[in-house]
Amino acid sequence: MDGLVDLTNNNCSCRKFQLEQLPCKHVVAVCRFLKLNVYSKASRYYTRNTWLDAYLDSIYLVQAHKMWVIPEDVRSRVVLPPMAKVMLGKWKKLRIPSQGEGTITRKCSR
């Protein structure tokens, strides 16, 4: 593997461990080698209790449109769509592939 892991500071050279706060493949490999629990290295935000606490409060439904109280100054405002910018030049036919996406080679044989 090609990562440097510091479990005391929760750091890895690939930086996925710091960004996502979930163990990356390097941290998993080190935890397996040291026989540590991989789940203990995940952030507390990914735990079941945190998820339950986030949805603990009631979520109220939106009332019917007829029951809304809209102030007159808001009701009188006219909201226009954003100004469309005309793009000049030839359209781009190919999209830019994402970072992890490989290239597709097509071979036409005769």
PDB file of N, CA and C in Angstrom:
ATOM      1  N   MET A   1       0.848  -1.176   0.000  1.00  0.00           N
ATOM      2  CA  MET A   1       0.000   0.000   0.000  1.00  0.00           C
ATOM      3  C   MET A   1       0.892   1.236   0.000  1.00  0.00           C
ATOM      4  N   ASP A   2       0.326   2.318  -0.394  1.00  0.00           N
ATOM      5  CA  ASP A   2       1.125   3.517  -0.601  1.00  0.00           C
ATOM      6  C   ASP A   2       0.727   4.672   0.318  1.00  0.00           C
ATOM      7  N   GLY A   3       0.201   4.401   1.493  1.00  0.00           N
ATOM      8  CA  GLY A   3      -0.215   5.463   2.388  1.00  0.00           C
ATOM      9  C   GLY A   3       0.530   5.420   3.707  1.00  0.00           C
ATOM     10  N   LEU A   4       0.760   6.595   4.270  1.00  0.00           N
ATOM     11  CA  LEU A   4       1.364   6.700   5.596  1.00  0.00           C
ATOM     12  C   LEU A   4       0.250   7.037   6.582  1.00  0.00           C
ATOM     13  N   VAL A   5       0.115   6.210   7.610  1.00  0.00           N
ATOM     14  CA  VAL A   5      -1.006   6.333   8.545  1.00  0.00           C
ATOM     15  C   VAL A   5      -0.486   6.689   9.927  1.00  0.00           C
ATOM     16  N   ASP A   6      -1.139   7.670  10.558  1.00  0.00           N
ATOM     17  CA  ASP A   6      -0.862   8.046  11.940  1.00  0.00           C
ATOM     18  C   ASP A   6      -2.179   7.914  12.704  1.00  0.00           C
ATOM     19  N   LEU A   7      -2.348   6.802  13.420  1.00  0.00           N
ATOM     20  CA  LEU A   7      -3.616   6.538  14.097  1.00  0.00           C
ATOM     21  C   LEU A   7      -3.828   7.418  15.325  1.00  0.00           C
ATOM     22  N   THR A   8      -2.755   7.905  15.936  1.00  0.00           N
ATOM     23  CA  THR A   8      -2.927   8.750  17.121  1.00  0.00           C
ATOM     24  C   THR A   8      -3.543  10.101  16.753  1.00  0.00           C
ATOM     25  N   ASN A   9      -3.200  10.627  15.579  1.00  0.00           N
ATOM     26  CA  ASN A   9      -3.743  11.916  15.137  1.00  0.00           C
ATOM     27  C   ASN A   9      -4.831  11.766  14.078  1.00  0.00           C
ATOM     28  N   ASN A  10      -5.204  10.518  13.774  1.00  0.00           N
ATOM     29  CA  ASN A  10      -6.200  10.227  12.738  1.00  0.00           C
ATOM     30  C   ASN A  10      -5.845  10.889  11.410  1.00  0.00           C
ATOM     31  N   ASN A  11      -4.640  10.610  10.934  1.00  0.00           N
ATOM     32  CA  ASN A  11      -4.156  11.159   9.676  1.00  0.00           C
ATOM     33  C   ASN A  11      -3.732  10.048   8.743  1.00  0.00           C
ATOM     34  N   CYS A  12      -3.884  10.294   7.452  1.00  0.00           N
ATOM     35  CA  CYS A  12      -3.382   9.402   6.412  1.00  0.00           C
ATOM     36  C   CYS A  12      -2.892  10.278   5.271  1.00  0.00           C
ATOM     37  N   SER A  13      -1.860   9.817   4.581  1.00  0.00           N
ATOM     38  CA  SER A  13      -1.282  10.625   3.512  1.00  0.00           C
ATOM     39  C   SER A  13      -2.213  10.768   2.311  1.00  0.00           C
ATOM     40  N   CYS A  14      -3.192   9.891   2.156  1.00  0.00           N
ATOM     41  CA  CYS A  14      -4.137  10.030   1.034  1.00  0.00           C
ATOM     42  C   CYS A  14      -5.191  11.095   1.314  1.00  0.00           C
ATOM     43  N   ARG A  15      -5.322  11.543   2.546  1.00  0.00           N
ATOM     44  CA  ARG A  15      -6.207  12.603   3.021  1.00  0.00           C
ATOM     45  C   ARG A  15      -7.692  12.248   2.993  1.00  0.00           C
ATOM     46  N   LYS A  16      -8.053  11.062   2.552  1.00  0.00           N
ATOM     47  CA  LYS A  16      -9.463  10.657   2.583  1.00  0.00           C
ATOM     48  C   LYS A  16      -9.936  10.465   4.019  1.00  0.00           C
ATOM     49  N   PHE A  17      -9.038  10.003   4.874  1.00  0.00           N
ATOM     50  CA  PHE A  17      -9.379   9.776   6.280  1.00  0.00           C
ATOM     51  C   PHE A  17      -9.733  11.096   6.959  1.00  0.00           C
ATOM     52  N   GLN A  18      -9.006  12.161   6.647  1.00  0.00           N
ATOM     53  CA  GLN A  18      -9.287  13.456   7.250  1.00  0.00           C
ATOM     54  C   GLN A  18     -10.534  14.096   6.630  1.00  0.00           C
ATOM     55  N   LEU A  19     -10.698  13.958   5.324  1.00  0.00           N
ATOM     56  CA  LEU A  19     -11.810  14.631   4.655  1.00  0.00           C
ATOM     57  C   LEU A  19     -13.154  13.986   4.967  1.00  0.00           C
ATOM     58  N   GLU A  20     -13.237  12.676   4.840  1.00  0.00           N
ATOM     59  CA  GLU A  20     -14.507  11.976   5.022  1.00  0.00           C
ATOM     60  C   GLU A  20     -14.738  11.533   6.457  1.00  0.00           C
ATOM     61  N   GLN A  21     -13.706  11.551   7.264  1.00  0.00           N
ATOM     62  CA  GLN A  21     -13.737  11.090   8.648  1.00  0.00           C
ATOM     63  C   GLN A  21     -14.209   9.647   8.739  1.00  0.00           C
ATOM     64  N   LEU A  22     -13.899   8.885   7.697  1.00  0.00           N
ATOM     65  CA  LEU A  22     -14.123   7.447   7.653  1.00  0.00           C
ATOM     66  C   LEU A  22     -12.795   6.786   7.332  1.00  0.00           C
ATOM     67  N   PRO A  23     -12.534   5.597   7.863  1.00  0.00           N
ATOM     68  CA  PRO A  23     -11.261   4.935   7.582  1.00  0.00           C
ATOM     69  C   PRO A  23     -11.092   4.642   6.088  1.00  0.00           C
ATOM     70  N   CYS A  24      -9.952   5.036   5.538  1.00  0.00           N
ATOM     71  CA  CYS A  24      -9.637   4.718   4.148  1.00  0.00           C
ATOM     72  C   CYS A  24      -9.005   3.326   4.105  1.00  0.00           C
ATOM     73  N   LYS A  25      -8.643   2.876   2.914  1.00  0.00           N
ATOM     74  CA  LYS A  25      -8.090   1.531   2.780  1.00  0.00           C
ATOM     75  C   LYS A  25      -6.770   1.378   3.528  1.00  0.00           C
ATOM     76  N   HIS A  26      -6.010   2.452   3.663  1.00  0.00           N
ATOM     77  CA  HIS A  26      -4.740   2.385   4.384  1.00  0.00           C
ATOM     78  C   HIS A  26      -4.973   2.195   5.882  1.00  0.00           C
ATOM     79  N   VAL A  27      -5.948   2.924   6.423  1.00  0.00           N
ATOM     80  CA  VAL A  27      -6.270   2.810   7.849  1.00  0.00           C
ATOM     81  C   VAL A  27      -6.845   1.433   8.149  1.00  0.00           C
ATOM     82  N   VAL A  28      -7.666   0.909   7.250  1.00  0.00           N
ATOM     83  CA  VAL A  28      -8.232  -0.428   7.441  1.00  0.00           C
ATOM     84  C   VAL A  28      -7.116  -1.465   7.480  1.00  0.00           C
ATOM     85  N   ALA A  29      -6.133  -1.329   6.599  1.00  0.00           N
ATOM     86  CA  ALA A  29      -5.020  -2.280   6.570  1.00  0.00           C
ATOM     87  C   ALA A  29      -4.209  -2.221   7.860  1.00  0.00           C
ATOM     88  N   VAL A  30      -3.957  -1.016   8.362  1.00  0.00           N
ATOM     89  CA  VAL A  30      -3.188  -0.867   9.608  1.00  0.00           C
ATOM     90  C   VAL A  30      -3.989  -1.411  10.788  1.00  0.00           C
ATOM     91  N   CYS A  31      -5.287  -1.135  10.826  1.00  0.00           N
ATOM     92  CA  CYS A  31      -6.124  -1.636  11.924  1.00  0.00           C
ATOM     93  C   CYS A  31      -6.188  -3.160  11.914  1.00  0.00           C
ATOM     94  N   ARG A  32      -6.260  -3.751  10.742  1.00  0.00           N
ATOM     95  CA  ARG A  32      -6.252  -5.218  10.668  1.00  0.00           C
ATOM     96  C   ARG A  32      -4.923  -5.782  11.147  1.00  0.00           C
ATOM     97  N   PHE A  33      -3.837  -5.131  10.756  1.00  0.00           N
ATOM     98  CA  PHE A  33      -2.513  -5.595  11.161  1.00  0.00           C
ATOM     99  C   PHE A  33      -2.336  -5.505  12.673  1.00  0.00           C
ATOM    100  N   LEU A  34      -2.812  -4.403  13.268  1.00  0.00           N
ATOM    101  CA  LEU A  34      -2.683  -4.194  14.713  1.00  0.00           C
ATOM    102  C   LEU A  34      -3.839  -4.803  15.502  1.00  0.00           C
ATOM    103  N   LYS A  35      -4.786  -5.445  14.809  1.00  0.00           N
ATOM    104  CA  LYS A  35      -5.962  -6.071  15.417  1.00  0.00           C
ATOM    105  C   LYS A  35      -6.778  -5.065  16.231  1.00  0.00           C
ATOM    106  N   LEU A  36      -7.003  -3.894  15.613  1.00  0.00           N
ATOM    107  CA  LEU A  36      -7.827  -2.851  16.216  1.00  0.00           C
ATOM    108  C   LEU A  36      -9.194  -2.844  15.547  1.00  0.00           C
ATOM    109  N   ASN A  37     -10.171  -2.302  16.235  1.00  0.00           N
ATOM    110  CA  ASN A  37     -11.515  -2.191  15.691  1.00  0.00           C
ATOM    111  C   ASN A  37     -11.547  -1.035  14.686  1.00  0.00           C
ATOM    112  N   VAL A  38     -11.862  -1.327  13.439  1.00  0.00           N
ATOM    113  CA  VAL A  38     -11.890  -0.310  12.388  1.00  0.00           C
ATOM    114  C   VAL A  38     -13.011   0.690  12.636  1.00  0.00           C
ATOM    115  N   TYR A  39     -14.134   0.219  13.166  1.00  0.00           N
ATOM    116  CA  TYR A  39     -15.288   1.086  13.382  1.00  0.00           C
ATOM    117  C   TYR A  39     -15.020   2.164  14.431  1.00  0.00           C
ATOM    118  N   SER A  40     -14.072   1.934  15.315  1.00  0.00           N
ATOM    119  CA  SER A  40     -13.750   2.947  16.319  1.00  0.00           C
ATOM    120  C   SER A  40     -13.016   4.134  15.704  1.00  0.00           C
ATOM    121  N   LYS A  41     -12.483   3.974  14.508  1.00  0.00           N
ATOM    122  CA  LYS A  41     -11.755   5.060  13.845  1.00  0.00           C
ATOM    123  C   LYS A  41     -12.680   5.972  13.042  1.00  0.00           C
ATOM    124  N   ALA A  42     -13.929   5.579  12.868  1.00  0.00           N
ATOM    125  CA  ALA A  42     -14.887   6.427  12.153  1.00  0.00           C
ATOM    126  C   ALA A  42     -15.355   7.547  13.073  1.00  0.00           C
ATOM    127  N   SER A  43     -15.752   8.653  12.491  1.00  0.00           N
ATOM    128  CA  SER A  43     -16.230   9.793  13.258  1.00  0.00           C
ATOM    129  C   SER A  43     -17.535   9.435  13.965  1.00  0.00           C
ATOM    130  N   ARG A  44     -17.814  10.120  15.054  1.00  0.00           N
ATOM    131  CA  ARG A  44     -19.046   9.858  15.798  1.00  0.00           C
ATOM    132  C   ARG A  44     -20.268  10.292  15.003  1.00  0.00           C
ATOM    133  N   TYR A  45     -20.062  11.113  13.976  1.00  0.00           N
ATOM    134  CA  TYR A  45     -21.185  11.563  13.149  1.00  0.00           C
ATOM    135  C   TYR A  45     -21.788  10.429  12.332  1.00  0.00           C
ATOM    136  N   TYR A  46     -21.076   9.334  12.189  1.00  0.00           N
ATOM    137  CA  TYR A  46     -21.574   8.197  11.430  1.00  0.00           C
ATOM    138  C   TYR A  46     -22.201   7.125  12.324  1.00  0.00           C
ATOM    139  N   THR A  47     -22.356   7.407  13.598  1.00  0.00           N
ATOM    140  CA  THR A  47     -22.911   6.411  14.505  1.00  0.00           C
ATOM    141  C   THR A  47     -24.437   6.435  14.473  1.00  0.00           C
ATOM    142  N   ARG A  48     -25.010   5.362  14.938  1.00  0.00           N
ATOM    143  CA  ARG A  48     -26.467   5.220  14.962  1.00  0.00           C
ATOM    144  C   ARG A  48     -27.097   6.259  15.885  1.00  0.00           C
ATOM    145  N   ASN A  49     -26.488   6.498  17.043  1.00  0.00           N
ATOM    146  CA  ASN A  49     -27.055   7.444  18.011  1.00  0.00           C
ATOM    147  C   ASN A  49     -27.077   8.869  17.464  1.00  0.00           C
ATOM    148  N   THR A  50     -26.033   9.267  16.757  1.00  0.00           N
ATOM    149  CA  THR A  50     -26.013  10.607  16.170  1.00  0.00           C
ATOM    150  C   THR A  50     -27.097  10.742  15.119  1.00  0.00           C
ATOM    151  N   TRP A  51     -27.291   9.695  14.325  1.00  0.00           N
ATOM    152  CA  TRP A  51     -28.338   9.712  13.307  1.00  0.00           C
ATOM    153  C   TRP A  51     -29.719   9.823  13.962  1.00  0.00           C
ATOM    154  N   LEU A  52     -29.934   9.071  15.034  1.00  0.00           N
ATOM    155  CA  LEU A  52     -31.219   9.133  15.735  1.00  0.00           C
ATOM    156  C   LEU A  52     -31.442  10.499  16.371  1.00  0.00           C
ATOM    157  N   ASP A  53     -30.385  11.099  16.931  1.00  0.00           N
ATOM    158  CA  ASP A  53     -30.508  12.427  17.528  1.00  0.00           C
ATOM    159  C   ASP A  53     -30.838  13.491  16.481  1.00  0.00           C
ATOM    160  N   ALA A  54     -30.330  13.313  15.272  1.00  0.00           N
ATOM    161  CA  ALA A  54     -30.598  14.291  14.214  1.00  0.00           C
ATOM    162  C   ALA A  54     -32.073  14.317  13.844  1.00  0.00           C
ATOM    163  N   TYR A  55     -32.732  13.172  13.923  1.00  0.00           N
ATOM    164  CA  TYR A  55     -34.143  13.082  13.549  1.00  0.00           C
ATOM    165  C   TYR A  55     -35.054  12.949  14.769  1.00  0.00           C
ATOM    166  N   LEU A  56     -34.569  13.347  15.936  1.00  0.00           N
ATOM    167  CA  LEU A  56     -35.332  13.236  17.169  1.00  0.00           C
ATOM    168  C   LEU A  56     -36.517  14.201  17.192  1.00  0.00           C
ATOM    169  N   ASP A  57     -36.287  15.435  16.763  1.00  0.00           N
ATOM    170  CA  ASP A  57     -37.357  16.433  16.776  1.00  0.00           C
ATOM    171  C   ASP A  57     -38.376  16.129  15.684  1.00  0.00           C
ATOM    172  N   SER A  58     -39.576  16.598  15.914  1.00  0.00           N
ATOM    173  CA  SER A  58     -40.650  16.373  14.949  1.00  0.00           C
ATOM    174  C   SER A  58     -40.436  17.218  13.704  1.00  0.00           C
ATOM    175  N   ILE A  59     -40.840  16.676  12.587  1.00  0.00           N
ATOM    176  CA  ILE A  59     -40.818  17.410  11.328  1.00  0.00           C
ATOM    177  C   ILE A  59     -42.273  17.685  10.974  1.00  0.00           C
ATOM    178  N   TYR A  60     -42.608  18.959  10.867  1.00  0.00           N
ATOM    179  CA  TYR A  60     -43.991  19.341  10.636  1.00  0.00           C
ATOM    180  C   TYR A  60     -44.258  19.463   9.141  1.00  0.00           C
ATOM    181  N   LEU A  61     -45.429  19.040   8.744  1.00  0.00           N
ATOM    182  CA  LEU A  61     -45.824  19.114   7.347  1.00  0.00           C
ATOM    183  C   LEU A  61     -46.134  20.552   6.962  1.00  0.00           C
ATOM    184  N   VAL A  62     -45.969  20.855   5.695  1.00  0.00           N
ATOM    185  CA  VAL A  62     -46.325  22.171   5.182  1.00  0.00           C
ATOM    186  C   VAL A  62     -47.833  22.202   4.986  1.00  0.00           C
ATOM    187  N   GLN A  63     -48.445  23.299   5.405  1.00  0.00           N
ATOM    188  CA  GLN A  63     -49.895  23.422   5.271  1.00  0.00           C
ATOM    189  C   GLN A  63     -50.284  23.549   3.801  1.00  0.00           C
ATOM    190  N   ALA A  64     -51.562  23.408   3.546  1.00  0.00           N
ATOM    191  CA  ALA A  64     -52.071  23.563   2.188  1.00  0.00           C
ATOM    192  C   ALA A  64     -51.815  24.988   1.702  1.00  0.00           C
ATOM    193  N   HIS A  65     -51.657  25.143   0.410  1.00  0.00           N
ATOM    194  CA  HIS A  65     -51.322  26.434  -0.187  1.00  0.00           C
ATOM    195  C   HIS A  65     -52.359  27.502   0.160  1.00  0.00           C
ATOM    196  N   LYS A  66     -53.598  27.124   0.304  1.00  0.00           N
ATOM    197  CA  LYS A  66     -54.665  28.080   0.616  1.00  0.00           C
ATOM    198  C   LYS A  66     -54.533  28.640   2.026  1.00  0.00           C
ATOM    199  N   MET A  67     -53.862  27.939   2.915  1.00  0.00           N
ATOM    200  CA  MET A  67     -53.745  28.359   4.309  1.00  0.00           C
ATOM    201  C   MET A  67     -52.500  29.199   4.577  1.00  0.00           C
ATOM    202  N   TRP A  68     -51.668  29.411   3.573  1.00  0.00           N
ATOM    203  CA  TRP A  68     -50.455  30.194   3.765  1.00  0.00           C
ATOM    204  C   TRP A  68     -50.809  31.662   3.999  1.00  0.00           C
ATOM    205  N   VAL A  69     -50.086  32.292   4.918  1.00  0.00           N
ATOM    206  CA  VAL A  69     -50.254  33.722   5.166  1.00  0.00           C
ATOM    207  C   VAL A  69     -49.063  34.419   4.509  1.00  0.00           C
ATOM    208  N   ILE A  70     -49.330  35.100   3.384  1.00  0.00           N
ATOM    209  CA  ILE A  70     -48.264  35.761   2.633  1.00  0.00           C
ATOM    210  C   ILE A  70     -48.443  37.265   2.791  1.00  0.00           C
ATOM    211  N   PRO A  71     -47.431  37.978   3.312  1.00  0.00           N
ATOM    212  CA  PRO A  71     -47.550  39.433   3.450  1.00  0.00           C
ATOM    213  C   PRO A  71     -47.745  40.102   2.083  1.00  0.00           C
ATOM    214  N   GLU A  72     -48.405  41.243   2.094  1.00  0.00           N
ATOM    215  CA  GLU A  72     -48.730  41.931   0.838  1.00  0.00           C
ATOM    216  C   GLU A  72     -47.480  42.406   0.102  1.00  0.00           C
ATOM    217  N   ASP A  73     -46.448  42.850   0.835  1.00  0.00           N
ATOM    218  CA  ASP A  73     -45.232  43.308   0.151  1.00  0.00           C
ATOM    219  C   ASP A  73     -44.527  42.157  -0.569  1.00  0.00           C
ATOM    220  N   VAL A  74     -44.638  40.955  -0.038  1.00  0.00           N
ATOM    221  CA  VAL A  74     -44.060  39.789  -0.709  1.00  0.00           C
ATOM    222  C   VAL A  74     -44.931  39.387  -1.889  1.00  0.00           C
ATOM    223  N   ARG A  75     -46.226  39.440  -1.705  1.00  0.00           N
ATOM    224  CA  ARG A  75     -47.157  39.046  -2.764  1.00  0.00           C
ATOM    225  C   ARG A  75     -47.054  39.981  -3.973  1.00  0.00           C
ATOM    226  N   SER A  76     -46.737  41.254  -3.737  1.00  0.00           N
ATOM    227  CA  SER A  76     -46.690  42.225  -4.832  1.00  0.00           C
ATOM    228  C   SER A  76     -45.370  42.189  -5.611  1.00  0.00           C
ATOM    229  N   ARG A  77     -44.366  41.517  -5.108  1.00  0.00           N
ATOM    230  CA  ARG A  77     -43.074  41.453  -5.807  1.00  0.00           C
ATOM    231  C   ARG A  77     -43.180  40.592  -7.059  1.00  0.00           C
ATOM    232  N   VAL A  78     -42.494  41.047  -8.088  1.00  0.00           N
ATOM    233  CA  VAL A  78     -42.441  40.295  -9.335  1.00  0.00           C
ATOM    234  C   VAL A  78     -41.040  39.700  -9.443  1.00  0.00           C
ATOM    235  N   VAL A  79     -40.971  38.393  -9.500  1.00  0.00           N
ATOM    236  CA  VAL A  79     -39.684  37.709  -9.588  1.00  0.00           C
ATOM    237  C   VAL A  79     -39.508  37.227 -11.021  1.00  0.00           C
ATOM    238  N   LEU A  80     -38.469  37.723 -11.669  1.00  0.00           N
ATOM    239  CA  LEU A  80     -38.191  37.356 -13.051  1.00  0.00           C
ATOM    240  C   LEU A  80     -37.141  36.253 -13.099  1.00  0.00           C
ATOM    241  N   PRO A  81     -37.137  35.469 -14.165  1.00  0.00           N
ATOM    242  CA  PRO A  81     -36.098  34.442 -14.289  1.00  0.00           C
ATOM    243  C   PRO A  81     -34.738  35.095 -14.504  1.00  0.00           C
ATOM    244  N   PRO A  82     -33.657  34.389 -14.199  1.00  0.00           N
ATOM    245  CA  PRO A  82     -32.328  34.974 -14.390  1.00  0.00           C
ATOM    246  C   PRO A  82     -32.054  35.242 -15.867  1.00  0.00           C
ATOM    247  N   MET A  83     -31.201  36.221 -16.107  1.00  0.00           N
ATOM    248  CA  MET A  83     -30.844  36.572 -17.480  1.00  0.00           C
ATOM    249  C   MET A  83     -30.054  35.422 -18.091  1.00  0.00           C
ATOM    250  N   ALA A  84     -30.496  34.955 -19.239  1.00  0.00           N
ATOM    251  CA  ALA A  84     -29.805  33.857 -19.919  1.00  0.00           C
ATOM    252  C   ALA A  84     -28.662  34.427 -20.739  1.00  0.00           C
ATOM    253  N   LYS A  85     -27.507  33.805 -20.619  1.00  0.00           N
ATOM    254  CA  LYS A  85     -26.338  34.249 -21.360  1.00  0.00           C
ATOM    255  C   LYS A  85     -26.197  33.368 -22.595  1.00  0.00           C
ATOM    256  N   VAL A  86     -26.153  33.980 -23.751  1.00  0.00           N
ATOM    257  CA  VAL A  86     -26.022  33.226 -24.992  1.00  0.00           C
ATOM    258  C   VAL A  86     -24.561  32.836 -25.158  1.00  0.00           C
ATOM    259  N   MET A  87     -24.325  31.538 -25.242  1.00  0.00           N
ATOM    260  CA  MET A  87     -22.963  31.038 -25.389  1.00  0.00           C
ATOM    261  C   MET A  87     -22.597  31.019 -26.867  1.00  0.00           C
ATOM    262  N   LEU A  88     -21.509  31.660 -27.205  1.00  0.00           N
ATOM    263  CA  LEU A  88     -21.061  31.714 -28.584  1.00  0.00           C
ATOM    264  C   LEU A  88     -20.093  30.575 -28.863  1.00  0.00           C
ATOM    265  N   GLY A  89     -19.982  30.226 -30.114  1.00  0.00           N
ATOM    266  CA  GLY A  89     -19.017  29.204 -30.505  1.00  0.00           C
ATOM    267  C   GLY A  89     -19.674  27.862 -30.716  1.00  0.00           C
ATOM    268  N   LYS A  90     -18.850  26.923 -31.073  1.00  0.00           N
ATOM    269  CA  LYS A  90     -19.321  25.575 -31.364  1.00  0.00           C
ATOM    270  C   LYS A  90     -19.583  24.832 -30.061  1.00  0.00           C
ATOM    271  N   TRP A  91     -20.629  24.029 -30.058  1.00  0.00           N
ATOM    272  CA  TRP A  91     -20.971  23.248 -28.879  1.00  0.00           C
ATOM    273  C   TRP A  91     -19.947  22.151 -28.674  1.00  0.00           C
ATOM    274  N   LYS A  92     -19.650  21.867 -27.421  1.00  0.00           N
ATOM    275  CA  LYS A  92     -18.734  20.786 -27.089  1.00  0.00           C
ATOM    276  C   LYS A  92     -19.498  19.472 -27.175  1.00  0.00           C
ATOM    277  N   LYS A  93     -18.994  18.536 -27.961  1.00  0.00           N
ATOM    278  CA  LYS A  93     -19.722  17.290 -28.179  1.00  0.00           C
ATOM    279  C   LYS A  93     -19.370  16.221 -27.155  1.00  0.00           C
ATOM    280  N   LEU A  94     -18.162  16.230 -26.632  1.00  0.00           N
ATOM    281  CA  LEU A  94     -17.752  15.223 -25.660  1.00  0.00           C
ATOM    282  C   LEU A  94     -17.745  15.835 -24.271  1.00  0.00           C
ATOM    283  N   ARG A  95     -18.169  15.053 -23.317  1.00  0.00           N
ATOM    284  CA  ARG A  95     -18.133  15.542 -21.943  1.00  0.00           C
ATOM    285  C   ARG A  95     -16.762  15.270 -21.341  1.00  0.00           C
ATOM    286  N   ILE A  96     -16.452  15.965 -20.277  1.00  0.00           N
ATOM    287  CA  ILE A  96     -15.186  15.762 -19.581  1.00  0.00           C
ATOM    288  C   ILE A  96     -15.375  14.592 -18.632  1.00  0.00           C
ATOM    289  N   PRO A  97     -14.580  13.523 -18.760  1.00  0.00           N
ATOM    290  CA  PRO A  97     -14.760  12.368 -17.872  1.00  0.00           C
ATOM    291  C   PRO A  97     -14.364  12.709 -16.442  1.00  0.00           C
ATOM    292  N   SER A  98     -15.030  12.070 -15.486  1.00  0.00           N
ATOM    293  CA  SER A  98     -14.706  12.304 -14.085  1.00  0.00           C
ATOM    294  C   SER A  98     -13.379  11.648 -13.737  1.00  0.00           C
ATOM    295  N   GLN A  99     -12.873  11.947 -12.558  1.00  0.00           N
ATOM    296  CA  GLN A  99     -11.514  11.581 -12.180  1.00  0.00           C
ATOM    297  C   GLN A  99     -11.273  10.075 -12.173  1.00  0.00           C
ATOM    298  N   GLY A 100     -12.176   9.289 -11.639  1.00  0.00           N
ATOM    299  CA  GLY A 100     -11.955   7.853 -11.539  1.00  0.00           C
ATOM    300  C   GLY A 100     -12.425   7.067 -12.749  1.00  0.00           C
ATOM    301  N   GLU A 101     -12.936   7.751 -13.741  1.00  0.00           N
ATOM    302  CA  GLU A 101     -13.517   7.078 -14.900  1.00  0.00           C
ATOM    303  C   GLU A 101     -12.431   6.737 -15.913  1.00  0.00           C
ATOM    304  N   GLY A 102     -12.461   5.523 -16.383  1.00  0.00           N
ATOM    305  CA  GLY A 102     -11.484   5.090 -17.373  1.00  0.00           C
ATOM    306  C   GLY A 102     -11.914   5.455 -18.781  1.00  0.00           C
ATOM    307  N   THR A 103     -11.017   5.239 -19.734  1.00  0.00           N
ATOM    308  CA  THR A 103     -11.334   5.529 -21.123  1.00  0.00           C
ATOM    309  C   THR A 103     -11.943   4.302 -21.783  1.00  0.00           C
ATOM    310  N   ILE A 104     -12.818   4.525 -22.718  1.00  0.00           N
ATOM    311  CA  ILE A 104     -13.461   3.445 -23.457  1.00  0.00           C
ATOM    312  C   ILE A 104     -12.873   3.439 -24.863  1.00  0.00           C
ATOM    313  N   THR A 105     -12.306   2.318 -25.245  1.00  0.00           N
ATOM    314  CA  THR A 105     -11.761   2.205 -26.592  1.00  0.00           C
ATOM    315  C   THR A 105     -12.723   1.395 -27.436  1.00  0.00           C
ATOM    316  N   ARG A 106     -13.033   1.910 -28.592  1.00  0.00           N
ATOM    317  CA  ARG A 106     -13.924   1.218 -29.512  1.00  0.00           C
ATOM    318  C   ARG A 106     -13.122   0.810 -30.733  1.00  0.00           C
ATOM    319  N   LYS A 107     -13.238  -0.434 -31.071  1.00  0.00           N
ATOM    320  CA  LYS A 107     -12.469  -0.957 -32.187  1.00  0.00           C
ATOM    321  C   LYS A 107     -13.437  -1.432 -33.259  1.00  0.00           C
ATOM    322  N   CYS A 108     -13.296  -0.864 -34.416  1.00  0.00           N
ATOM    323  CA  CYS A 108     -14.108  -1.278 -35.550  1.00  0.00           C
ATOM    324  C   CYS A 108     -13.220  -2.117 -36.462  1.00  0.00           C
ATOM    325  N   SER A 109     -13.556  -3.356 -36.605  1.00  0.00           N
ATOM    326  CA  SER A 109     -12.720  -4.225 -37.439  1.00  0.00           C
ATOM    327  C   SER A 109     -13.412  -4.483 -38.762  1.00  0.00           C
ATOM    328  N   ARG A 110     -12.621  -4.727 -39.752  1.00  0.00           N
ATOM    329  CA  ARG A 110     -13.146  -5.023 -41.083  1.00  0.00           C
ATOM    330  C   ARG A 110     -12.465  -6.186 -41.669  1.00  0.00           C
TER     331      ARG A 110
END
